[in-house]
Amino acid sequence: DKVRSMSVKDLKKLLKDHGRSDLGTNIVEKSELVSTCVDFITKSLPDLLSHKYDLVANITHTIPAEVGREGKFDPLEEGNYLCHVQHKATKQWFEMQDLHVQEIMPQLIGLSESLLLIFEKKGAYV
């Protein structure tokens, strides 16, 4: 709905900002331009963005269920911090907790439990 209410100028700018100004060059009718933009946003844009950033680290903090109830303990002093880091050269993921380090499969990294996610822009050199 938001795309449909945009002006022709804004729709063409949207395509230009994502390097696809060619999609709107020969379009005369606004309805056709809206259709092209909606198609681009729903089909192409997610793929374009997924090719720009890589997850390189993930930090989680798990807290026992009894912490924070009835004045028991301080949540910042209790629980476990886990860090998942990808070794850039080998693309292998590691899970670290204090001095314990182990290899982990990327599918086992729970992003829904993340405290902090660290991304790197593809093509950027550290």
Coordinates of N, CA and C in Angstrom, one line a residue:
D1 N 0.8 -1.2 0.0 CA 0.0 0.0 0.0 C 0.9 1.3 0.0
K2 N 2.0 1.2 0.7 CA 2.8 2.4 0.8 C 3.5 2.7 -0.6
V3 N 3.8 1.6 -1.3 CA 4.4 1.8 -2.6 C 3.4 2.4 -3.6
R4 N 2.1 2.0 -3.5 CA 1.1 2.5 -4.3 C 0.8 4.0 -4.1
S5 N 1.1 4.5 -2.9 CA 0.9 5.9 -2.7 C 2.1 6.8 -3.0
M6 N 3.2 6.2 -3.4 CA 4.4 7.0 -3.7 C 4.2 7.7 -5.1
S7 N 4.9 8.8 -5.3 CA 4.9 9.5 -6.5 C 5.8 8.8 -7.6
V8 N 5.6 9.1 -8.8 CA 6.4 8.5 -9.9 C 7.9 8.8 -9.6
K9 N 8.2 10.0 -9.2 CA 9.6 10.4 -8.9 C 10.2 9.5 -7.8
D10 N 9.4 9.3 -6.8 CA 9.9 8.5 -5.6 C 10.0 7.0 -6.1
L11 N 9.1 6.5 -6.9 CA 9.2 5.1 -7.4 C 10.5 4.9 -8.2
K12 N 10.7 5.9 -9.1 CA 12.0 5.8 -9.9 C 13.2 5.9 -9.1
K13 N 13.1 6.8 -8.0 CA 14.3 6.9 -7.1 C 14.5 5.6 -6.3
L14 N 13.5 4.9 -5.9 CA 13.6 3.6 -5.3 C 14.3 2.6 -6.1
L15 N 14.0 2.6 -7.4 CA 14.7 1.6 -8.3 C 16.1 2.1 -8.5
K16 N 16.3 3.4 -8.6 CA 17.7 3.9 -8.9 C 18.6 3.6 -7.7
D17 N 18.0 3.8 -6.4 CA 18.8 3.6 -5.2 C 19.3 2.2 -5.1
H18 N 18.6 1.3 -5.7 CA 19.0 -0.1 -5.6 C 19.6 -0.6 -6.9
G19 N 20.1 0.3 -7.7 CA 20.8 0.0 -9.0 C 20.0 -0.6 -10.1
R20 N 18.7 -0.4 -10.0 CA 17.8 -1.0 -11.1 C 16.9 0.1 -11.7
S21 N 17.5 1.2 -12.0 CA 16.8 2.3 -12.7 C 16.4 1.9 -14.1
D22 N 17.0 0.9 -14.7 CA 16.7 0.4 -16.0 C 15.3 -0.2 -16.0
L23 N 14.7 -0.7 -14.9 CA 13.4 -1.3 -14.8 C 12.3 -0.2 -15.1
G24 N 12.6 1.1 -14.8 CA 11.5 2.0 -15.0 C 11.7 3.0 -16.2
T25 N 12.7 2.8 -17.0 CA 13.0 3.7 -18.1 C 11.9 3.8 -19.2
N26 N 11.3 2.7 -19.6 CA 10.4 2.7 -20.7 C 8.9 2.7 -20.2
I27 N 8.7 2.9 -18.9 CA 7.3 2.8 -18.4 C 6.7 4.2 -18.4
V28 N 5.4 4.3 -18.9 CA 4.7 5.6 -19.0 C 3.7 5.7 -18.0
E29 N 2.9 4.6 -17.7 CA 1.8 4.6 -16.8 C 2.3 4.4 -15.4
K30 N 1.7 5.1 -14.4 CA 2.1 5.0 -13.0 C 1.7 3.6 -12.5
S31 N 0.6 3.0 -12.9 CA 0.2 1.7 -12.4 C 1.2 0.6 -12.8
E32 N 1.7 0.8 -14.0 CA 2.7 -0.2 -14.5 C 4.0 0.0 -13.7
L33 N 4.4 1.2 -13.4 CA 5.6 1.5 -12.6 C 5.4 0.9 -11.1
V34 N 4.2 1.1 -10.6 CA 3.9 0.6 -9.2 C 4.0 -0.9 -9.3
S35 N 3.5 -1.6 -10.3 CA 3.5 -3.0 -10.4 C 5.0 -3.5 -10.5
T36 N 5.8 -2.8 -11.3 CA 7.2 -3.1 -11.4 C 7.9 -3.0 -10.1
C37 N 7.7 -1.9 -9.3 CA 8.3 -1.7 -8.0 C 7.9 -2.7 -7.0
V38 N 6.6 -3.1 -7.0 CA 6.1 -4.1 -6.0 C 6.8 -5.4 -6.3
D39 N 6.9 -5.8 -7.6 CA 7.5 -7.0 -8.0 C 9.0 -7.0 -7.6
F40 N 9.7 -5.9 -7.8 CA 11.1 -5.8 -7.4 C 11.3 -5.9 -5.9
I41 N 10.4 -5.2 -5.1 CA 10.5 -5.3 -3.7 C 10.3 -6.7 -3.1
T42 N 9.3 -7.3 -3.7 CA 8.9 -8.6 -3.1 C 9.8 -9.8 -3.6
K43 N 10.3 -9.7 -4.8 CA 11.1 -10.8 -5.4 C 12.6 -10.6 -5.4
S44 N 13.0 -9.4 -5.8 CA 14.5 -9.2 -6.1 C 15.2 -8.6 -4.9
L45 N 14.6 -7.6 -4.2 CA 15.3 -6.9 -3.1 C 15.8 -7.8 -2.0
P46 N 15.0 -8.8 -1.5 CA 15.6 -9.6 -0.4 C 16.8 -10.4 -0.9
D47 N 16.9 -10.8 -2.1 CA 18.1 -11.5 -2.6 C 19.2 -10.5 -2.7
L48 N 19.0 -9.3 -3.2 CA 20.0 -8.3 -3.3 C 20.7 -8.0 -1.9
L49 N 19.8 -7.8 -0.9 CA 20.3 -7.5 0.4 C 21.0 -8.7 1.1
S50 N 20.6 -9.9 0.8 CA 21.3 -11.1 1.4 C 22.7 -11.3 0.9
H51 N 23.0 -10.7 -0.3 CA 24.3 -10.8 -0.9 C 25.2 -9.7 -0.4
K52 N 24.8 -8.8 0.5 CA 25.6 -7.7 0.9 C 26.2 -7.8 2.2
Y53 N 25.7 -8.6 3.1 CA 26.2 -8.8 4.5 C 26.3 -10.2 4.9
D54 N 27.3 -10.5 5.7 CA 27.5 -11.8 6.2 C 27.5 -11.7 7.8
L55 N 26.9 -12.7 8.4 CA 26.9 -12.8 9.9 C 28.3 -13.3 10.2
V56 N 29.0 -12.6 11.1 CA 30.4 -13.0 11.5 C 30.5 -13.4 13.0
A57 N 29.5 -12.9 13.8 CA 29.5 -13.2 15.2 C 28.1 -13.1 15.8
N58 N 27.9 -13.8 16.9 CA 26.6 -13.8 17.5 C 26.8 -14.0 19.0
I59 N 26.2 -13.1 19.8 CA 26.4 -13.2 21.3 C 25.0 -13.4 21.9
T60 N 24.9 -14.4 22.8 CA 23.7 -14.7 23.5 C 23.9 -14.7 25.0
H61 N 22.9 -14.5 25.8 CA 22.9 -14.5 27.2 C 21.7 -15.3 27.7
T62 N 22.0 -16.5 28.3 CA 20.9 -17.3 28.8 C 20.8 -17.1 30.3
I63 N 19.6 -17.0 30.8 CA 19.4 -16.8 32.2 C 18.5 -18.0 32.7
P64 N 18.9 -18.6 33.9 CA 18.0 -19.6 34.5 C 16.6 -19.1 34.8
A65 N 15.6 -19.9 34.7 CA 14.2 -19.5 34.8 C 14.0 -18.9 36.2
E66 N 14.6 -19.3 37.3 CA 14.3 -18.8 38.6 C 15.0 -17.4 38.9
V67 N 15.9 -17.0 38.0 CA 16.5 -15.7 38.2 C 15.5 -14.5 38.0
G68 N 15.5 -13.6 38.8 CA 14.6 -12.4 38.7 C 13.2 -12.6 39.3
R69 N 12.9 -13.8 39.8 CA 11.6 -14.0 40.5 C 11.8 -13.9 42.0
E70 N 10.9 -13.2 42.6 CA 10.9 -13.1 44.1 C 12.2 -12.6 44.6
G71 N 12.8 -11.7 43.9 CA 14.0 -11.1 44.4 C 15.2 -11.9 44.4
K72 N 15.2 -13.0 43.7 CA 16.3 -13.9 43.6 C 17.3 -13.5 42.6
F73 N 18.5 -13.2 43.0 CA 19.7 -13.0 42.1 C 19.5 -11.7 41.2
D74 N 20.6 -11.4 40.7 CA 20.7 -10.3 39.7 C 20.9 -10.9 38.3
P75 N 20.0 -10.6 37.4 CA 20.1 -11.2 36.0 C 21.4 -11.0 35.3
L76 N 22.1 -9.8 35.6 CA 23.3 -9.5 35.0 C 24.5 -10.3 35.6
E77 N 24.3 -10.8 36.8 CA 25.3 -11.7 37.4 C 25.1 -13.1 37.2
E78 N 23.9 -13.5 36.8 CA 23.6 -14.9 36.6 C 23.5 -15.3 35.1
G79 N 23.5 -16.5 34.8 CA 23.3 -17.0 33.5 C 24.6 -17.2 32.8
N80 N 24.6 -17.5 31.5 CA 25.7 -17.8 30.7 C 25.8 -16.9 29.4
Y81 N 26.9 -16.4 29.1 CA 27.2 -15.7 27.8 C 27.8 -16.7 26.9
L82 N 27.3 -16.8 25.7 CA 27.9 -17.6 24.6 C 28.2 -16.7 23.5
C83 N 29.3 -17.0 22.8 CA 29.7 -16.2 21.7 C 30.0 -17.2 20.5
H84 N 29.3 -16.9 19.4 CA 29.6 -17.7 18.2 C 30.3 -16.8 17.2
V85 N 31.5 -17.3 16.7 CA 32.3 -16.5 15.8 C 32.7 -17.4 14.7
Q86 N 32.7 -16.8 13.5 CA 33.1 -17.5 12.3 C 34.6 -17.2 12.0
H87 N 35.4 -18.3 11.8 CA 36.8 -18.1 11.4 C 36.7 -17.8 9.9
K88 N 37.2 -16.6 9.6 CA 37.0 -16.1 8.2 C 37.7 -17.0 7.1
A89 N 38.9 -17.5 7.4 CA 39.7 -18.2 6.4 C 39.0 -19.6 6.1
T90 N 38.5 -20.3 7.1 CA 38.0 -21.6 6.9 C 36.5 -21.7 6.9
K91 N 35.8 -20.6 7.2 CA 34.4 -20.5 7.2 C 33.8 -21.4 8.3
Q92 N 34.6 -21.9 9.2 CA 34.1 -22.7 10.3 C 33.6 -21.8 11.5
W93 N 32.5 -22.2 12.1 CA 31.9 -21.5 13.2 C 32.4 -22.2 14.5
F94 N 32.6 -21.3 15.5 CA 33.1 -21.8 16.9 C 32.1 -21.2 17.9
E95 N 31.9 -22.0 18.9 CA 31.1 -21.5 20.1 C 32.1 -21.4 21.3
M96 N 32.1 -20.2 21.9 CA 33.0 -19.9 23.0 C 32.2 -19.6 24.2
Q97 N 32.6 -20.2 25.4 CA 32.0 -19.8 26.7 C 33.2 -19.9 27.6
D98 N 33.5 -18.8 28.2 CA 34.7 -18.6 29.0 C 35.9 -19.1 28.3
L99 N 36.6 -20.2 28.8 CA 37.8 -20.7 28.1 C 37.5 -21.9 27.2
H100 N 36.2 -22.3 27.2 CA 35.8 -23.5 26.4 C 35.5 -23.1 25.0
V101 N 36.1 -23.7 24.0 CA 35.9 -23.4 22.6 C 35.6 -24.7 21.9
Q102 N 34.6 -24.7 21.1 CA 34.3 -25.9 20.3 C 33.7 -25.5 18.9
E103 N 33.9 -26.4 18.0 CA 33.3 -26.2 16.6 C 31.8 -26.4 16.7
I104 N 31.1 -25.6 15.9 CA 29.7 -25.8 15.9 C 29.2 -25.6 14.4
M105 N 28.1 -26.3 14.1 CA 27.4 -26.1 12.8 C 26.6 -24.8 12.8
P106 N 26.7 -24.1 11.7 CA 26.0 -22.8 11.6 C 24.5 -23.0 11.9
Q107 N 23.9 -24.1 11.6 CA 22.4 -24.3 11.8 C 22.1 -24.3 13.3
L108 N 23.0 -24.5 14.1 CA 22.8 -24.6 15.6 C 22.9 -23.2 16.3
I109 N 23.2 -22.2 15.5 CA 23.2 -20.9 16.1 C 21.8 -20.3 16.2
G110 N 21.4 -20.1 17.4 CA 20.0 -19.6 17.6 C 19.9 -18.1 17.6
L111 N 19.6 -17.6 16.4 CA 19.6 -16.1 16.2 C 18.4 -15.5 17.0
S112 N 17.4 -16.3 17.2 CA 16.2 -15.7 18.0 C 16.6 -15.4 19.4
E113 N 17.6 -16.0 19.9 CA 18.0 -15.8 21.3 C 19.2 -14.8 21.4
S114 N 19.5 -14.1 20.3 CA 20.7 -13.3 20.3 C 20.5 -12.0 21.1
L115 N 21.6 -11.7 21.7 CA 21.8 -10.4 22.5 C 22.4 -9.4 21.5
L116 N 23.3 -9.8 20.7 CA 24.0 -9.0 19.7 C 24.4 -9.8 18.5
L117 N 24.1 -9.2 17.3 CA 24.5 -9.8 16.1 C 25.6 -8.9 15.4
I118 N 26.6 -9.5 14.9 CA 27.7 -8.7 14.2 C 27.8 -9.1 12.8
F119 N 27.6 -8.1 11.9 CA 27.6 -8.4 10.4 C 28.8 -7.7 9.8
E120 N 29.3 -8.3 8.7 CA 30.3 -7.7 7.9 C 29.8 -7.5 6.5
K121 N 30.1 -6.3 6.0 CA 29.6 -6.0 4.6 C 30.5 -6.8 3.7
K122 N 29.9 -7.5 2.7 CA 30.7 -8.3 1.8 C 31.6 -7.4 1.0
G123 N 32.8 -7.9 0.8 CA 33.8 -7.2 0.0 C 34.6 -6.2 0.8
A124 N 34.2 -6.0 2.1 CA 34.9 -5.1 3.0 C 36.1 -5.9 3.6
Y125 N 37.2 -5.2 3.8 CA 38.3 -5.9 4.3 C 38.6 -5.2 5.7
V126 N 38.9 -6.1 6.7 CA 39.1 -5.6 8.0 C 40.6 -5.4 8.2

